[in-house]
Amino acid sequence: MTLPTDTTVLDGPAILAAARAVAPVLREEAEAGERGRRLTPRAVEALRSTGVFRMAMPRAWGGPEVDIRTQTEIIEELSAADGAAGWCAMIGSDGGFYTAPLEDSVARGLYPDLDMITAGWIVPAGRLHRVAGGYRLEGRWQFGSGCTHADVIIGGALVCEDGAPVMTEDGRPETRVAMLPAGEFEILDTWHTTGLAGSGSHDYAVEGAFVPAEQTFRFGDLRRRRRAGTLYAWPGMFFANLPGVPLGIARAALHSAEQILADKMLVPEMRPAREDPRVRAGVAQVHAMVGAARSYQYDVLGELWSTLETGAEPSLRLRAALVGAHMHTIRTCRDAVRLLADVVGSASIYRRCPLERHQRDLTTIGQHLMGQPKIMEMAGALWLGVDKALARHPLSAEGLI
């Protein structure tokens, strides 16, 4: 499907409706994407047709500048069709956030088309060597989700001069994120993994590419934003929609399980599974787990958005809720689907069963930085106002949480 580019039509609700419309295509392509360890061209174009990659682009460019709750709902809808496609949509739509601290002319040079796709890793795994007018970038990065179909790729890097890291005023190594056309990077075939196989999250590398200074930024620059609008008022907004992926996968898993259980006969009892108290209790528990996580996640996002709309800074307690909700949603969805597999029984171990892939996808998402236990420790520090713990945490030091 192709949507009109008139921004009076292509807003958040229109993108959400388009995401629902392309779901059958994404489901059809999921198996081929898994085999190829990348999204198929048909899946990529289906995603692009929805407008999802432009959802964070500013209104000043003709973009929809979709609020973060609706963005999360869009990602959830796509992920219910295929977790890998939802993950790539979530990552691929980050261009609107990353260009916020750049000069408009520079940003539009990188993104002449609002539906261009972004990939890359913000962690400083590379090095930016200072040269006249900018930097020479070298390095190798992991987790380049969607890099096989990206138009722009980013890479976090240490800034170096004369071979040594440059230090900031507070004594930490200076880091910046470089943005370049995807063709500047070499994609390395490394993505042999438990789940999210279709996301094509390969390593990528570059050796000595020139990056103009104006195509780099520090995360601190996101606070000194050039762009107005609530969507750009919080530096960590680019990963605020991540929980839509596990929520969508868990929703799809429930649908798959209910379809299986509709016809399943228990052995050796030889009675319908739907009549078994254990099965009924398990399904009810999973609905409660996923539903409660979803409600909390959207409540927190709504409170964040409302706070930012007033021009206020999020309190430590709101930041604690935001950080904790991310890990809670990821881990709860993973645990819920594992429980669901136990309820369904042996049918869930076959590759032909959708639950098998849902489990693997959620296991992989659980290893993401925002799904690891150390993030909950960070949330606890925020809840308790432990300044020293906040100051030494890299994400906090960069102003991302």
JSON list of C-alpha atoms in Angstrom, two decimals, residues 67-70 72 230 294-309 318 322:
[
{"chain": "A", "resi": 67, "resn": "ASP", "atom": "CA", "xyz": [3.76, 11.71, 20.21]},
{"chain": "A", "resi": 68, "resn": "ILE", "atom": "CA", "xyz": [5.65, 8.99, 22.05]},
{"chain": "A", "resi": 69, "resn": "ARG", "atom": "CA", "xyz": [2.60, 7.02, 23.24]},
{"chain": "A", "resi": 70, "resn": "THR", "atom": "CA", "xyz": [1.28, 6.72, 19.70]},
{"chain": "A", "resi": 72, "resn": "THR", "atom": "CA", "xyz": [4.86, 2.97, 20.97]},
{"chain": "A", "resi": 230, "resn": "THR", "atom": "CA", "xyz": [7.68, 18.07, 23.05]},
{"chain": "A", "resi": 294, "resn": "ARG", "atom": "CA", "xyz": [1.16, -2.57, 29.17]},
{"chain": "A", "resi": 295, "resn": "SER", "atom": "CA", "xyz": [-1.01, -0.34, 31.35]},
{"chain": "A", "resi": 296, "resn": "TYR", "atom": "CA", "xyz": [1.95, 0.69, 33.51]},
{"chain": "A", "resi": 297, "resn": "GLN", "atom": "CA", "xyz": [4.16, 1.35, 30.50]},
{"chain": "A", "resi": 298, "resn": "TYR", "atom": "CA", "xyz": [1.61, 3.56, 28.76]},
{"chain": "A", "resi": 299, "resn": "ASP", "atom": "CA", "xyz": [0.73, 5.36, 32.01]},
{"chain": "A", "resi": 300, "resn": "VAL", "atom": "CA", "xyz": [4.39, 6.27, 32.53]},
{"chain": "A", "resi": 301, "resn": "LEU", "atom": "CA", "xyz": [4.81, 7.41, 28.92]},
{"chain": "A", "resi": 302, "resn": "GLY", "atom": "CA", "xyz": [1.68, 9.50, 29.23]},
{"chain": "A", "resi": 303, "resn": "GLU", "atom": "CA", "xyz": [2.95, 11.15, 32.41]},
{"chain": "A", "resi": 304, "resn": "LEU", "atom": "CA", "xyz": [6.32, 11.83, 30.77]},
{"chain": "A", "resi": 305, "resn": "TRP", "atom": "CA", "xyz": [4.62, 13.44, 27.78]},
{"chain": "A", "resi": 306, "resn": "SER", "atom": "CA", "xyz": [2.30, 15.55, 29.93]},
{"chain": "A", "resi": 307, "resn": "THR", "atom": "CA", "xyz": [5.21, 16.76, 32.04]},
{"chain": "A", "resi": 308, "resn": "LEU", "atom": "CA", "xyz": [7.29, 17.73, 29.03]},
{"chain": "A", "resi": 309, "resn": "GLU", "atom": "CA", "xyz": [4.36, 19.53, 27.43]},
{"chain": "A", "resi": 318, "resn": "LEU", "atom": "CA", "xyz": [9.27, 10.01, 36.96]},
{"chain": "A", "resi": 322, "resn": "LEU", "atom": "CA", "xyz": [10.36, 5.34, 33.03]}
]
